[in-house]
Coordinates of C-alpha atoms in Angstrom, one line a residue:
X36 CA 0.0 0.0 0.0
X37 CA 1.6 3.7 -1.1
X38 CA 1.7 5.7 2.0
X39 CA 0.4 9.0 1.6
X40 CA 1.2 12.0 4.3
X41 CA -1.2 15.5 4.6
X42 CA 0.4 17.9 6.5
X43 CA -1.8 18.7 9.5
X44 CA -2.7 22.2 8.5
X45 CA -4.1 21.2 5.5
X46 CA -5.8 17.8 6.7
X47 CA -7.5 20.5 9.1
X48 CA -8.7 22.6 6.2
X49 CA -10.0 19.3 4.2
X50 CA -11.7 18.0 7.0
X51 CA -13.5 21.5 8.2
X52 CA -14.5 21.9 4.5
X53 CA -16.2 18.4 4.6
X54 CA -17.7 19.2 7.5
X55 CA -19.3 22.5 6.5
X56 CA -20.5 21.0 3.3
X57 CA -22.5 18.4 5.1
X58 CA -24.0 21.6 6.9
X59 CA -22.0 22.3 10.2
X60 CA -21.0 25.3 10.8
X61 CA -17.9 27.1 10.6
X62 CA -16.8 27.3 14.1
X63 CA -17.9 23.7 15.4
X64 CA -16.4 22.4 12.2
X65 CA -13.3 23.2 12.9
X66 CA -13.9 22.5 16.2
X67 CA -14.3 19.1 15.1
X68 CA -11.6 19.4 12.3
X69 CA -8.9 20.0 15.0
X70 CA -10.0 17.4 17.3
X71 CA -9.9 14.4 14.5
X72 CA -6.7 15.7 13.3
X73 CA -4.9 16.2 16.9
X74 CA -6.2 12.5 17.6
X75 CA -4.4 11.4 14.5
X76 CA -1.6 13.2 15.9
X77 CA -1.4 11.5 18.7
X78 CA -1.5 8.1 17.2
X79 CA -5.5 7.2 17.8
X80 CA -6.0 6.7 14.4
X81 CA -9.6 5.2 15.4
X82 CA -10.6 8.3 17.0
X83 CA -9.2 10.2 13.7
X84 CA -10.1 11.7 10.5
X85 CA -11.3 8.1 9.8
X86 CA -14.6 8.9 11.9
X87 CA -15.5 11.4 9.5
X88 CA -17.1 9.4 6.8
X89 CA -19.1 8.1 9.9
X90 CA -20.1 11.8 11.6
X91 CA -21.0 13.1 8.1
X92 CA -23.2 10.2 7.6
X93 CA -24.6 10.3 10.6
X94 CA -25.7 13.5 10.2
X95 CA -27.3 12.8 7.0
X96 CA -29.1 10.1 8.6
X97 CA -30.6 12.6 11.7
X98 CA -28.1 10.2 13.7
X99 CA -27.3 13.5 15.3
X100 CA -27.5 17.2 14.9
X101 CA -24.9 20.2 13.9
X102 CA -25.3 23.3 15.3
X103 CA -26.5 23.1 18.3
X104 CA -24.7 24.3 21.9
X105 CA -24.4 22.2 24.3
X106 CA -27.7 23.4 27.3
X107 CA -26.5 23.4 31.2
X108 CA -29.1 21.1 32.8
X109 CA -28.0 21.7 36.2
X110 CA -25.0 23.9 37.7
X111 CA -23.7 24.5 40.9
X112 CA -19.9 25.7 42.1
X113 CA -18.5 23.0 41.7
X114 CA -19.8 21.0 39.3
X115 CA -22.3 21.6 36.1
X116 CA -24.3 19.1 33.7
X117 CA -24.6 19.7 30.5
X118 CA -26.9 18.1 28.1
X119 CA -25.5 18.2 24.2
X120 CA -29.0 17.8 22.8
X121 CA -27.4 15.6 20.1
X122 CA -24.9 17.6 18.8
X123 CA -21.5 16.6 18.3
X124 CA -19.3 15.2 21.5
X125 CA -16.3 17.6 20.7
X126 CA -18.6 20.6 21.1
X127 CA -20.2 19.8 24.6
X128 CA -16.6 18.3 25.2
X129 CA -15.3 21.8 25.0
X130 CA -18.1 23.7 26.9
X131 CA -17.7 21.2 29.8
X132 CA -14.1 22.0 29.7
X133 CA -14.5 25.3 29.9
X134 CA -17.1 25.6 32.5
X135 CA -15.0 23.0 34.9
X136 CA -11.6 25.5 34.6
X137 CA -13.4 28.7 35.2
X138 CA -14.9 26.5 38.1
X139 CA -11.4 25.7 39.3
X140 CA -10.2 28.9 39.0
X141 CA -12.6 30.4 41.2

């Protein structure tokens, strides 16, 4: 089998492009661009840019649903539970993130 090798900027692009196409938008495409691609980077190939045939598909499908933000359900000082209404992992990934390091910094 020929190897083939994408630099990592450009996979990005590629991979954001897709994603927009099959209607998510810009910023949680590349949201979700950046997360394949760093999971290639770091050698989990099955968490990769492979799983995009399988996101765009599912989307297609009503599997899930693109743009929408992740909703707090419940939220206290310490601690907050978001729901991601169907939307993509990465996204309410992110937001959970976000909210638990403002949390700790505080």
């Amino acid at each position: 089998m020929t190897q083939v090798l994408v630099a990592a900027p450009v996979l990005r692009d590629f991979v954001q492009r897709i994603a927009m196409g099959a209607g998510i938008g810009f910023s949680q495409a590349s949201l979700l661009a950046e997360s394949l691609v760093a999971a290639n980077l770091r050698g989990v190939d099955s968490h990769g840019v492979i799983r995009l045939k399988i996101y765009t598909d599912s989307l297609r499908a009503g599997g899930f649903k693109a743009n929408v933000p992740p909703r707090i359900v419940s939220e206290g000082d310490s601690y907050a539970l978001l729901d991601a209404q169907h939307g993509l992992g990465q996204v309410a990934g992110v937001e959970a993130m976000r909210r638990a390091m403002a949390k700790a910094e505080r």
